[in-house]
Amino acid sequence: MFTEQGYDATTVAQIAERAGVTKSTSFRHFSDKRELLVAGQETLSRLLADGITEAPADASPLEAVAAGLERTSSAMGPANRELGPRLKAPWRPAPNSKSAMPSRTSVSQPP
């Protein structure tokens, strides 16, 4: 929904409705919509760190990071791989907004 209508325009009620749960159920799992946006970041960070740690001892720093990225990428499902490149979130509030989250997300074009 964030990619469809932007972060600021998306409400928790809309997210809950799309997910087929009540708004209160949503708040049992996520304190606000920001948590929904960043859900999964801890897992991705752990996968990256594990991949770097498990790289061969003689790996260069670049090779170690590549191993971490490969580990992270291999753990992502098709939905994540399709969605990831589409998201481009400028981490700044929208004009006249008190929000600390992206004003909108947009489709980014590959280089």
Coordinates of C-alpha atoms in Angstrom, one line a residue:
M1 CA 0.0 0.0 0.0
F2 CA 2.9 2.3 0.7
T3 CA 4.0 2.0 -2.9
E4 CA 0.5 2.5 -4.2
Q5 CA -0.5 5.6 -2.3
G6 CA 2.5 6.8 -0.3
Y7 CA 3.4 6.4 3.3
D8 CA 1.6 9.5 4.6
A9 CA -1.6 8.7 2.8
T10 CA -1.8 5.1 4.1
T11 CA -3.6 4.6 7.3
V12 CA -3.3 1.7 9.8
A13 CA -7.0 1.0 9.3
Q14 CA -6.4 0.6 5.5
I15 CA -3.5 -1.8 6.2
A16 CA -5.5 -3.8 8.7
E17 CA -8.5 -4.1 6.2
R18 CA -6.2 -5.3 3.4
A19 CA -4.6 -7.8 5.8
G20 CA -8.0 -9.0 6.9
V21 CA -7.5 -8.2 10.5
T22 CA -8.9 -5.5 12.8
K23 CA -7.1 -2.3 13.6
S24 CA -6.6 -3.5 17.2
T25 CA -5.1 -6.8 16.1
S26 CA -2.7 -4.8 14.0
F27 CA -1.6 -2.8 17.0
R28 CA -1.0 -6.0 19.0
H29 CA 1.8 -6.8 16.6
F30 CA 3.0 -3.3 15.4
S31 CA 2.8 -0.2 17.5
D32 CA 2.5 2.0 14.4
K33 CA 2.8 1.9 10.7
R34 CA 6.5 2.8 10.9
E35 CA 7.1 -0.6 12.4
L36 CA 5.2 -2.2 9.5
L37 CA 7.5 -0.4 7.1
V38 CA 10.7 -1.6 8.7
A39 CA 9.5 -5.1 9.6
G40 CA 12.1 -7.6 8.7
Q41 CA 15.1 -5.3 8.9
E42 CA 16.5 -7.1 11.9
T43 CA 16.4 -10.4 10.0
L44 CA 18.0 -9.0 6.9
S45 CA 20.8 -7.4 9.1
R46 CA 21.4 -10.7 10.8
L47 CA 21.6 -12.6 7.5
L48 CA 24.0 -10.1 6.1
A49 CA 26.2 -10.3 9.3
D50 CA 26.1 -14.1 9.3
G51 CA 27.1 -14.2 5.7
I52 CA 30.1 -11.9 6.3
T53 CA 31.1 -13.9 9.3
E54 CA 30.9 -17.2 7.5
A55 CA 33.0 -15.9 4.5
P56 CA 36.3 -17.8 4.1
A57 CA 39.1 -16.5 6.4
D58 CA 41.2 -15.4 3.4
A59 CA 38.3 -13.5 1.8
S60 CA 38.9 -9.8 1.0
P61 CA 36.6 -7.3 2.7
L62 CA 34.7 -6.9 -0.6
E63 CA 34.4 -10.7 -1.0
A64 CA 33.1 -11.0 2.6
V65 CA 30.5 -8.4 1.9
A66 CA 29.5 -10.2 -1.3
A67 CA 29.1 -13.4 0.7
G68 CA 26.9 -11.5 3.1
L69 CA 24.8 -10.1 0.3
E70 CA 24.5 -13.5 -1.3
R71 CA 23.4 -15.1 1.9
T72 CA 20.7 -12.3 2.4
S73 CA 19.5 -12.6 -1.2
S74 CA 19.2 -16.3 -1.1
A75 CA 17.0 -16.1 2.0
M76 CA 14.6 -13.7 0.3
G77 CA 11.5 -15.0 -1.4
P78 CA 10.3 -14.1 -4.9
A79 CA 7.9 -11.4 -3.4
N80 CA 10.8 -9.7 -1.7
R81 CA 13.0 -9.8 -4.8
E82 CA 10.2 -8.2 -6.9
L83 CA 9.2 -5.5 -4.3
G84 CA 12.7 -4.5 -3.2
P85 CA 13.9 -2.8 -6.4
R86 CA 10.6 -0.9 -6.7
L87 CA 10.8 0.8 -3.4
K88 CA 12.6 4.1 -3.3
A89 CA 11.9 5.9 0.0
P90 CA 13.3 9.4 0.6
W91 CA 13.6 9.4 4.4
R92 CA 12.2 12.8 4.9
P93 CA 8.8 14.1 5.9
A94 CA 6.3 15.4 3.4
P95 CA 5.9 19.2 3.3
N96 CA 3.8 20.4 6.2
S97 CA 3.9 16.9 7.8
K98 CA 5.1 16.0 11.2
S99 CA 5.8 12.5 10.0
A100 CA 9.4 11.2 10.4
M101 CA 8.8 8.6 7.7
P102 CA 9.0 8.8 3.9
S103 CA 6.6 11.2 2.3
R104 CA 6.0 8.6 -0.5
T105 CA 7.6 5.7 -2.2
S106 CA 8.1 5.5 -5.9
V107 CA 9.2 3.1 -8.5
S108 CA 12.9 3.4 -9.2
Q109 CA 14.3 2.6 -12.5
P110 CA 17.3 0.3 -12.7
P111 CA 20.5 2.0 -13.9

